[in-house]
Tab-separated table of C-alpha atoms and ligand atoms in Angstrom:
chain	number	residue	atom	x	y	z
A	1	UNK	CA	0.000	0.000	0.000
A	2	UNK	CA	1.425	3.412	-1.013
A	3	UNK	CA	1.653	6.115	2.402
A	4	UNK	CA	-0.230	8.453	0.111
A	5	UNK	CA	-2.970	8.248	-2.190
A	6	UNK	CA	-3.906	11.666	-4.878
A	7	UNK	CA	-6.478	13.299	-3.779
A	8	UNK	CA	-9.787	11.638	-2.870
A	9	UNK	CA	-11.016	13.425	-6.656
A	10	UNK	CA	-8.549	12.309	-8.832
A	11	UNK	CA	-8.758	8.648	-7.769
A	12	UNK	CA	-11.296	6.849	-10.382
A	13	UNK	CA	-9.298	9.113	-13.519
A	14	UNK	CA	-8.218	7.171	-15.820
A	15	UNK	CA	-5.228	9.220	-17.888
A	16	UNK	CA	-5.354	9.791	-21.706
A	17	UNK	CA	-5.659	6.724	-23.885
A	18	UNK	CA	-4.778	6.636	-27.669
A	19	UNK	CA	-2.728	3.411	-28.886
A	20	UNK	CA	0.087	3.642	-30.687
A	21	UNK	CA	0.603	0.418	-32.496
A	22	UNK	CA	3.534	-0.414	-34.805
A	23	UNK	CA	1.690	0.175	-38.276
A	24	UNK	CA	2.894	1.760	-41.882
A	25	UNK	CA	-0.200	4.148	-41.981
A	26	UNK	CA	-1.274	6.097	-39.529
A	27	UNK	CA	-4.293	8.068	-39.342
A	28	UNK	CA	-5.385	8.358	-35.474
A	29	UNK	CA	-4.082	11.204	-33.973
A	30	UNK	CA	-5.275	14.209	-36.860
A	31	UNK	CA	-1.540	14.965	-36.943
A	32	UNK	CA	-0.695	16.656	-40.380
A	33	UNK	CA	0.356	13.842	-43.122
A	34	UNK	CA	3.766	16.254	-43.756
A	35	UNK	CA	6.659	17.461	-41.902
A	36	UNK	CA	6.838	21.131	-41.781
A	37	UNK	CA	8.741	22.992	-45.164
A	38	UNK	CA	12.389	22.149	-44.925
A	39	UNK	CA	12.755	26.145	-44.938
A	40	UNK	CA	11.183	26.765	-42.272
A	41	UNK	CA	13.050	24.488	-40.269
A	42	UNK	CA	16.149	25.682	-41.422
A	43	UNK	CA	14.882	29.473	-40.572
A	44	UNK	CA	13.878	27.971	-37.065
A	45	UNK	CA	17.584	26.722	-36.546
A	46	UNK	CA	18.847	29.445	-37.365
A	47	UNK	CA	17.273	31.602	-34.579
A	48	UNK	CA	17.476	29.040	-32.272
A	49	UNK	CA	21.427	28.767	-32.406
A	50	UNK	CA	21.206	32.824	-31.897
A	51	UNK	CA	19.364	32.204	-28.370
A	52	UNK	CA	21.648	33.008	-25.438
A	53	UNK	CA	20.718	29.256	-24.281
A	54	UNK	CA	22.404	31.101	-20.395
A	55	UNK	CA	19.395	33.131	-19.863
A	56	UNK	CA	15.350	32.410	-19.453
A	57	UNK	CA	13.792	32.999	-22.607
A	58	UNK	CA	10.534	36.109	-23.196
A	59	UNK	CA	8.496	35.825	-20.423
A	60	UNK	CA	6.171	37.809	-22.718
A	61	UNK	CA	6.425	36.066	-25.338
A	62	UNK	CA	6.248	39.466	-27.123
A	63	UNK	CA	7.677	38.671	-30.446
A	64	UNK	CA	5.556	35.884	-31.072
A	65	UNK	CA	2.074	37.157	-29.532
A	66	UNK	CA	2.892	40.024	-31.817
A	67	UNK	CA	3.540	38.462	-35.144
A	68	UNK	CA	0.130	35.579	-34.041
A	69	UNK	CA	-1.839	39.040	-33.322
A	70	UNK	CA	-0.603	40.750	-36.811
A	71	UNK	CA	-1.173	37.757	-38.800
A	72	UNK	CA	-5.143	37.224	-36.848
A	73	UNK	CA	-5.737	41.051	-36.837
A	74	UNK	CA	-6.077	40.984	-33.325
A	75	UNK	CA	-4.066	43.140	-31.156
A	76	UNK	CA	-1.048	41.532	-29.141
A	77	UNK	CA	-2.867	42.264	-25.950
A	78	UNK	CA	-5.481	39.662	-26.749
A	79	UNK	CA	-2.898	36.452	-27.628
A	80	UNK	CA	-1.816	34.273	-24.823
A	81	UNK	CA	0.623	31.457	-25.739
A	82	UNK	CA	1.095	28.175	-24.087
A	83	UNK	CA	2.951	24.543	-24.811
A	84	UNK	CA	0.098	23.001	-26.827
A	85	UNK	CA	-3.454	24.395	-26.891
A	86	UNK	CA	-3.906	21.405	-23.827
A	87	UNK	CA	-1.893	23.812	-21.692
A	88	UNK	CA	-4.064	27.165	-23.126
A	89	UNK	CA	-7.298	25.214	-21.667
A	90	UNK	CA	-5.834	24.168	-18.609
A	91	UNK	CA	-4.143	27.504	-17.466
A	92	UNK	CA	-8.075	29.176	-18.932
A	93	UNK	CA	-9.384	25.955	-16.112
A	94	UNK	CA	-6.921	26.805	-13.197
A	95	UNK	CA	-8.012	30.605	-13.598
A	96	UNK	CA	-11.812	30.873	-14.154
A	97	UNK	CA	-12.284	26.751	-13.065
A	98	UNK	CA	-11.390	25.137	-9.690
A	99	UNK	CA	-13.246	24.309	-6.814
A	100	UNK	CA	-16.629	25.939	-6.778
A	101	UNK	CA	-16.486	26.687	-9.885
A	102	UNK	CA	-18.718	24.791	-13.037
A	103	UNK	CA	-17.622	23.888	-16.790
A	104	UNK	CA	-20.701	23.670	-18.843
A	105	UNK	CA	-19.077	20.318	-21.602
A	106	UNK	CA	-21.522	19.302	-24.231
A	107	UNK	CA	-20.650	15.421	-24.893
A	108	UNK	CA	-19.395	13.780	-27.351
A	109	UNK	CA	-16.377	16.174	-27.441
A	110	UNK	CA	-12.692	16.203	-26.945
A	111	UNK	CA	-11.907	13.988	-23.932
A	112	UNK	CA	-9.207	16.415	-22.970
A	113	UNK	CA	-12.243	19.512	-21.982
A	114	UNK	CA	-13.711	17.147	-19.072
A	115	UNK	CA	-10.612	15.794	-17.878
A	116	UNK	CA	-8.784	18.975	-17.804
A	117	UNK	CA	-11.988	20.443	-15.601
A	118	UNK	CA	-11.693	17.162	-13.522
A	119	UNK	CA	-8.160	17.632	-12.855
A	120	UNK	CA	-8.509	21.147	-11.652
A	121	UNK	CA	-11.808	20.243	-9.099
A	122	UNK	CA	-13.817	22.139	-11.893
A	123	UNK	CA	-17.427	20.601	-11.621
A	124	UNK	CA	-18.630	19.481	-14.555
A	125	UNK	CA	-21.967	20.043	-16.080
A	126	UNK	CA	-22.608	17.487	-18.726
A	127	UNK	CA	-25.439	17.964	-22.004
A	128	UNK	CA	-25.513	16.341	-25.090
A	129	UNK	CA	-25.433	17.370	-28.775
A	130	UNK	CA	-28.366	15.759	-31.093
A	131	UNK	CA	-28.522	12.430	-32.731
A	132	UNK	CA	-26.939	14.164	-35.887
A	133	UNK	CA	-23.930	15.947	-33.248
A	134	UNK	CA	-25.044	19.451	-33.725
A	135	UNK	CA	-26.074	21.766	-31.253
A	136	UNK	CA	-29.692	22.737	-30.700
A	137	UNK	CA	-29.259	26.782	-30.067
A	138	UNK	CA	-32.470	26.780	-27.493
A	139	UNK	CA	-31.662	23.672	-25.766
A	140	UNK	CA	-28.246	25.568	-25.449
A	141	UNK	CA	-29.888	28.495	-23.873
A	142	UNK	CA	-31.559	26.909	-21.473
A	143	UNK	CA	-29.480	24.613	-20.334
A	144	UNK	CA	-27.271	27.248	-20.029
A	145	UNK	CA	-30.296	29.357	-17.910
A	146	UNK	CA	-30.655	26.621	-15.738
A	147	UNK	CA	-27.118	25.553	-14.691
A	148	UNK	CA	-25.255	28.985	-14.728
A	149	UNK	CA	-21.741	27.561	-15.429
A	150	UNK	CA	-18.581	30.035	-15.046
A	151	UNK	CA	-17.106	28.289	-18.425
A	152	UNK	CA	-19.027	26.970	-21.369
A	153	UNK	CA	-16.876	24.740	-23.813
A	154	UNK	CA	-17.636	24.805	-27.343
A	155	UNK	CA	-15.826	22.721	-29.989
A	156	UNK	CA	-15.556	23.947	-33.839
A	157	UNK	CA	-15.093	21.883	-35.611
A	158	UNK	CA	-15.891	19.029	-33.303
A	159	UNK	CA	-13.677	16.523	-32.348
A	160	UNK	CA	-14.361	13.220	-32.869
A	161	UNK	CA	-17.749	14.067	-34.505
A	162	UNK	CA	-16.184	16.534	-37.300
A	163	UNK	CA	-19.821	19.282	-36.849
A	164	UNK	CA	-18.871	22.484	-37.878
A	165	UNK	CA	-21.574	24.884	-35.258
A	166	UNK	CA	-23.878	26.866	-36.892
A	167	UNK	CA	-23.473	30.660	-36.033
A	168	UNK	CA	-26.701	30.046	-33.786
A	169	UNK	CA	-24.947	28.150	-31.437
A	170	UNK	CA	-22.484	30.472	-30.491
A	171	UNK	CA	-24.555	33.508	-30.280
A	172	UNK	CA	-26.907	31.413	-28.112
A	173	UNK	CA	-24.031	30.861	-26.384
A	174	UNK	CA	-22.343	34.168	-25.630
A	175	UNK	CA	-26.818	35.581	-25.044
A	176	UNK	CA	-27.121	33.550	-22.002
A	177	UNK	CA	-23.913	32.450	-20.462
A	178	UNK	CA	-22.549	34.977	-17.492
A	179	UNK	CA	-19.004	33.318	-17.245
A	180	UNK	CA	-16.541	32.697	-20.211
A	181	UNK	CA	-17.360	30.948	-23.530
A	182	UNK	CA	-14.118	28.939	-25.180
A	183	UNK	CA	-14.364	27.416	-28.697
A	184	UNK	CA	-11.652	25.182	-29.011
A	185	UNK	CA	-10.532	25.486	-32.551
A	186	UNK	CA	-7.929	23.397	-33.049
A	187	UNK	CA	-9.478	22.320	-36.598
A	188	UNK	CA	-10.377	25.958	-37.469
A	189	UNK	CA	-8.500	26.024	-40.850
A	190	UNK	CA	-10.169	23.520	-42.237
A	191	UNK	CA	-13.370	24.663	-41.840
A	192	UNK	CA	-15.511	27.665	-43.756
A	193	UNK	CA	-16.066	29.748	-40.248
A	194	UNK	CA	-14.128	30.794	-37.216
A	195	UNK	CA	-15.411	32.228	-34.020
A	196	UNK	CA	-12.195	34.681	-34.203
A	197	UNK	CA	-13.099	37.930	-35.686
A	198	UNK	CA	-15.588	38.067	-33.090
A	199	UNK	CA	-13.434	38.346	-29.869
A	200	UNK	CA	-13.696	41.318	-28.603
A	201	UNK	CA	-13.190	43.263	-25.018
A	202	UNK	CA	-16.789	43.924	-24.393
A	203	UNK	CA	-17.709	39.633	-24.195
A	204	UNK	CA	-16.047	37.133	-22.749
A	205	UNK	CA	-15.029	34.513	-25.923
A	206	UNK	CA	-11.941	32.704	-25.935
A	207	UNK	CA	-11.234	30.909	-29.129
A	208	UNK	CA	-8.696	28.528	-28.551
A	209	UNK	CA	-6.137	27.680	-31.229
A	210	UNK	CA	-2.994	24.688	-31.873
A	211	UNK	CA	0.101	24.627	-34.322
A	212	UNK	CA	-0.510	20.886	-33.355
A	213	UNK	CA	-2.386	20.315	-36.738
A	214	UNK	CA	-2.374	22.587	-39.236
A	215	UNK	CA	0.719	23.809	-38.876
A	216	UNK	CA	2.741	20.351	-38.623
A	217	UNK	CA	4.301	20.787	-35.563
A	218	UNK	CA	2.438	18.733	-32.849
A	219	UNK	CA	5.939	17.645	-31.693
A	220	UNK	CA	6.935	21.123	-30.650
A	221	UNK	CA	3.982	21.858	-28.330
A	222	UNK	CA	2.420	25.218	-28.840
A	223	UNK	CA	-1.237	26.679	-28.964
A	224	UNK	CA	-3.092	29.728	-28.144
A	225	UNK	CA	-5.837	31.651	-27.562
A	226	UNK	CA	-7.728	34.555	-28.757
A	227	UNK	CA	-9.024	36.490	-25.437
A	228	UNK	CA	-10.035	39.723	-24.307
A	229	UNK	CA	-7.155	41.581	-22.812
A	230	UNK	CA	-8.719	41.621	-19.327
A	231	UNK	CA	-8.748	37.301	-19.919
A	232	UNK	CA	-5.011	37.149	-21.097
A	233	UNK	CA	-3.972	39.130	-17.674
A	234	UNK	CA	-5.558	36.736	-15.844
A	235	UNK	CA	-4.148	34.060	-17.255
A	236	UNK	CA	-0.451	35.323	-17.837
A	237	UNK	CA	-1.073	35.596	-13.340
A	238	UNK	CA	-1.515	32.090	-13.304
A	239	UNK	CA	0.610	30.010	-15.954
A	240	UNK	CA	4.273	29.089	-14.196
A	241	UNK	CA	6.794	31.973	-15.292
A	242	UNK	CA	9.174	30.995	-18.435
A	243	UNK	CA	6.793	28.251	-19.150
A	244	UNK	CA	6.969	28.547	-23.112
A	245	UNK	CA	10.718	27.799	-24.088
A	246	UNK	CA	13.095	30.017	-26.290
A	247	UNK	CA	13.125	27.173	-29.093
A	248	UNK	CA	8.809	27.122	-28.822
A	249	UNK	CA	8.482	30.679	-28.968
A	250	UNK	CA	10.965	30.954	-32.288
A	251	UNK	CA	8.917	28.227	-33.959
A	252	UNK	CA	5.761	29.906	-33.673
A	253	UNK	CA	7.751	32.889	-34.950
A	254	UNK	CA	9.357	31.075	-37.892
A	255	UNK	CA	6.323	29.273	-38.804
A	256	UNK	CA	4.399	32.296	-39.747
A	257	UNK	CA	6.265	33.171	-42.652
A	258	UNK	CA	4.897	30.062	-44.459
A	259	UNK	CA	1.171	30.513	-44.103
A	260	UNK	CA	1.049	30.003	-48.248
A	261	UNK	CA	2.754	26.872	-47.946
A	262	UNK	CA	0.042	26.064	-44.980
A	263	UNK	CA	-2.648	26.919	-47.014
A	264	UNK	CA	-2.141	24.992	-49.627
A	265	UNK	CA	-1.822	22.103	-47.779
A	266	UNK	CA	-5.127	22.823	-45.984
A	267	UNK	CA	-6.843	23.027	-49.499
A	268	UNK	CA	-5.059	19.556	-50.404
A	269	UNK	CA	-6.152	17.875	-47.265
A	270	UNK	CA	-9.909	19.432	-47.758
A	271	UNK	CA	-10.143	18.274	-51.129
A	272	UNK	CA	-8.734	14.476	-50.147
A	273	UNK	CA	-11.420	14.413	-46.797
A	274	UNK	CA	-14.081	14.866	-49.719
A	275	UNK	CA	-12.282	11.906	-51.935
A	276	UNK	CA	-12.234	9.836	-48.675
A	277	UNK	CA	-15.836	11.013	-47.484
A	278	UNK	CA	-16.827	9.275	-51.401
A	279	UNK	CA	-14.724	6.566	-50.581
A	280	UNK	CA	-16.807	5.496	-47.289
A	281	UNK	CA	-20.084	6.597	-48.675
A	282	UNK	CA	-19.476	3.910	-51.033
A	283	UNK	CA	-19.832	0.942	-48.716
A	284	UNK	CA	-23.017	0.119	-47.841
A	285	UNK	CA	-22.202	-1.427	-44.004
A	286	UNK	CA	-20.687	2.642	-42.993
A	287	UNK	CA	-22.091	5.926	-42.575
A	288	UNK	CA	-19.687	8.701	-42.722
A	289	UNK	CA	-20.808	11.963	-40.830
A	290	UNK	CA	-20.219	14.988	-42.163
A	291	UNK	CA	-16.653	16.736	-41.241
A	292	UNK	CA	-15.320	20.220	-41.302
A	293	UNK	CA	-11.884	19.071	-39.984
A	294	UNK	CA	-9.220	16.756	-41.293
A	295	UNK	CA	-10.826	13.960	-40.161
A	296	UNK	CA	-14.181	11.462	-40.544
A	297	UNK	CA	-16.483	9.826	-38.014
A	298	UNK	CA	-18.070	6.907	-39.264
A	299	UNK	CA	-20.680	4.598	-38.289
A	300	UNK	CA	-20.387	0.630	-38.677
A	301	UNK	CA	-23.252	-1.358	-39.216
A	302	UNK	CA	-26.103	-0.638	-37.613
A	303	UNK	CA	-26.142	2.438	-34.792
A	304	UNK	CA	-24.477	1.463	-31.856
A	305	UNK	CA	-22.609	-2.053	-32.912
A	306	UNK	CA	-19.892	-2.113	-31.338
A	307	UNK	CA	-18.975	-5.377	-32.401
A	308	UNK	CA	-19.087	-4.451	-36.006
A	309	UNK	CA	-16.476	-1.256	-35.518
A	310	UNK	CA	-14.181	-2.652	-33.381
A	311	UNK	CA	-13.886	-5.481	-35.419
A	312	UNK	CA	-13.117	-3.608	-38.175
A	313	UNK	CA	-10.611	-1.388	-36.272
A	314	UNK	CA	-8.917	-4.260	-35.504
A	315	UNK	CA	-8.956	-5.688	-39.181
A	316	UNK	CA	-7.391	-2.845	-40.104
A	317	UNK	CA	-4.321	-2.973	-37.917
A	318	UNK	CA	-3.957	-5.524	-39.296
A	319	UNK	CA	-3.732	-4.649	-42.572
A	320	UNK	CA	-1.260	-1.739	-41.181
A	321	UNK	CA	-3.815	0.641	-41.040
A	322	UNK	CA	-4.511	2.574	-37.591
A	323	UNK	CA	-7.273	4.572	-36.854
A	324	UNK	CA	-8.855	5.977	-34.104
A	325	UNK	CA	-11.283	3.400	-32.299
A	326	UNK	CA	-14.450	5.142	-30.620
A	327	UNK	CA	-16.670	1.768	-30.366
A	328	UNK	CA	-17.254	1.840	-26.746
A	329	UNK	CA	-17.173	5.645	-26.363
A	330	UNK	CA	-20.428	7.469	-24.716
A	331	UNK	CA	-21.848	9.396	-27.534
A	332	UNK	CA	-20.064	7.584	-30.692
A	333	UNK	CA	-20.822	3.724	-29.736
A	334	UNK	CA	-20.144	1.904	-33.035
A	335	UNK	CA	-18.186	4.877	-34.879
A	336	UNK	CA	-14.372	4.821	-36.050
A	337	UNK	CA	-12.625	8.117	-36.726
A	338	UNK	CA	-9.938	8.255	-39.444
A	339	UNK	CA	-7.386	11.278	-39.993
A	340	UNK	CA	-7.149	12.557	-43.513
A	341	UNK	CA	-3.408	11.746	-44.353
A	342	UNK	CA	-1.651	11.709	-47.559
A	343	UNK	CA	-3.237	10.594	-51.020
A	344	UNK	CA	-1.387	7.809	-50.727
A	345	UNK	CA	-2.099	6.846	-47.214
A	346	UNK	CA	-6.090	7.527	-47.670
A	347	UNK	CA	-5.609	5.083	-50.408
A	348	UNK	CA	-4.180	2.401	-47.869
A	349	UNK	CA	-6.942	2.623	-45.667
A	350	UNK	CA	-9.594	2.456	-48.980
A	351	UNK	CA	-7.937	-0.526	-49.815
A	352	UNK	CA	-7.772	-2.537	-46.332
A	353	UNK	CA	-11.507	-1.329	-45.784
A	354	UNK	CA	-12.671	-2.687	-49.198
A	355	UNK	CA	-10.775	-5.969	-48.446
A	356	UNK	CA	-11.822	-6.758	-45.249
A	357	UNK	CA	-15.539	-5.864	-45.704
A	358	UNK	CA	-15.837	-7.468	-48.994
A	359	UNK	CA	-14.459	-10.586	-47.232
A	360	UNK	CA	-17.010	-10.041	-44.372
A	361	UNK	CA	-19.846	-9.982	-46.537
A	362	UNK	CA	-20.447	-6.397	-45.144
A	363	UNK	CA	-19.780	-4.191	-48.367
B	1	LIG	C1	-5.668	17.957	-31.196
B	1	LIG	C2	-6.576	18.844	-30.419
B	1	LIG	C3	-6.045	19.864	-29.652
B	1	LIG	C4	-4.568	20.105	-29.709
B	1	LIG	O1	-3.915	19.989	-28.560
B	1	LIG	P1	-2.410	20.502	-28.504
B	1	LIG	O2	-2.167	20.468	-27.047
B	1	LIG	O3	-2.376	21.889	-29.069
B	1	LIG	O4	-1.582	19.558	-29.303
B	1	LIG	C5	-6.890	20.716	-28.977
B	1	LIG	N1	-8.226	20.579	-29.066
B	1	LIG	C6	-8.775	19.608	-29.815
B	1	LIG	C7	-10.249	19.521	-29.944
B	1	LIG	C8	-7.962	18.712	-30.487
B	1	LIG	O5	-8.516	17.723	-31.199
């Protein structure tokens, strides 16, 4: 028996599960397919062998917060930085979230949003998005009325379901709630509509953002928000000083200057989720759900089979293909979510799924 156990709260969490098998293709985590332009890396290098390594590197994080502000039209006042968006929505937990406080989640969403609000004694108030994973605006509301929660979480596009919110739900949103509405964006670019242009000091929207995806660079850890000034103070109180390392803070610099690069690779990825969203439609035993992100849900079988998806996850491994496995999820029983990778890749995955359902009799 250990002398000390965590905290009476923490004891039935259960930490972040994604498997990472040995497999050629992989299309589970919604990482970006390429490495980021050879240029850029070379450019990041560069400024990282000109850091005086001796001393702690921009508490600030001017430089960066500047040229993230410039490049967003938002002012540098309203950018707060941290080591993966993960760390953006914890430090937004610790300082509006905590004991006493309540975190409004609307399930299925990113597992991350609960157990962030569980780790920080956040209580969490759970609702549901509709059969089809949107967001009913008036249940919003009221739900909302009724449970006065100091955060509200919103997810655009939705991870794992892929919904892109209609404009309803977010005014709904930021109409009724009296604490802090975040929309974690960490798909934004891939999707027609972003919650960004409409931070302002006079509300209290976050929109939270990654260089996880997009950007290629989920290896170097660093996200962000877009926050009323008065928000960012708070939250530059409570993150640990010198949290976001000298090499971080000149990535997010570097990667800037390649947004044409980025989106062109955001058009390529948008056009091959609409070859692979053809590509499932096509079997008769899935149903693909509609995605504004670089990845697909998908039904097997009937709603709810978990036999029939995890099956077929596990086919797939091992025909070197790993996806994301969802079967026994709350919310998503019975649904698989690929990540749009390379033409080639996508292609893989076609292939395996073709073979193993026509073998099945399933196609
Ligand atoms: C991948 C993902 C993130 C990114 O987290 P990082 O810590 O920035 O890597 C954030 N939110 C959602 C919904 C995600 O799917």
């Amino acid at each position: 028996m250990n002398p000390i156990q965590p905290r009476d709260d923490l004891r039935s969490l259960s930490g972040y599960h994604s498997p990472n098998l040995n497999v050629s293709v992989r299309l589970n985590a919604n990482e970006s397919p390429l490495p980021p332009p050879a240029a850029f890396v070379d450019d990041w290098l560069e400024a990282v062998r000109a850091v005086p390594l001796n001393r702690y590197p921009d508490r600030s994080a001017r430089i960066l917060r500047e040229s993230l502000g410039e490049s967003l039209g938002q002012p540098t006042e309203r950018i707060f930085c941290a080591n993966g968006s993960n760390e953006v929505l914890q430090t937004l937990m610790l300082t509006y979230g905590g004991p006493g406080r309540k975190a409004l989640i609307i399930e299925p969403t990113y597992a991350l949003h609960s157990h962030i609000a569980r780790i920080t004694g956040t209580e969490i108030v759970s609702s549901a998005r509709s059969a089809d994973f949107t967001i009913d605006p008036d249940a919003l509301e009221s739900t909302i009325k009724s449970n006065d929660p100091d955060l509200v979480f919103l997810c655009s596009p939705n991870n794992p379901s892929g919904t892109v919110d209609a404009a309803e739900v977010l005014d709904a949103a930021l109409q009724s709630a009296r604490g802090l509405v975040i929309v974690d964006e960490a798909y934004g670019e891939f999707s027609p509509n972003s919650a960004i242009g409409r931070v302002n000091e006079d509300s209290a929207l976050v929109v939270v953002k990654t260089y996880s995806k997009v950007w290629s660079m989920a290896a170097l850890r660093l996200g962000y928000c877009i926050a009323p000034a008065w928000v960012v103070e708070e939250l530059e109180k409570v993150v640990l000083p010198y949290h976001l390392a000298a090499a971080t803070q000149s990535a997010g610099i570097a990667a800037l200057k390649y947004r044409a690069e980025m989106d062109a690779r955001v058009r390529e990825l948008v056009s091959e989720r609409e070859r692979l969203m053809e590509g499932l439609s096509g079997f008769e035993a899935l149903e693909p759900l509609p995605s504004g992100a670089n990845f697909i849900l998908f039904r097997v079988g009937k709603p709810g089979d978990v036999e029939a998806s995890s099956r077929l996850w596990a086919g797939l491994v091992k025909h070197g293909v790993l996806i994301r496995d969802f079967s026994a999820w709350p919310g998503v029983e019975g649904c698989l979510r690929v990540t749009v990778g390379s033409r080639g890749d996508n292609d893989a995955f076609l292939t395996a799924l073709g073979s193993i359902l026509r073998e099945s009799g399933d196609s």
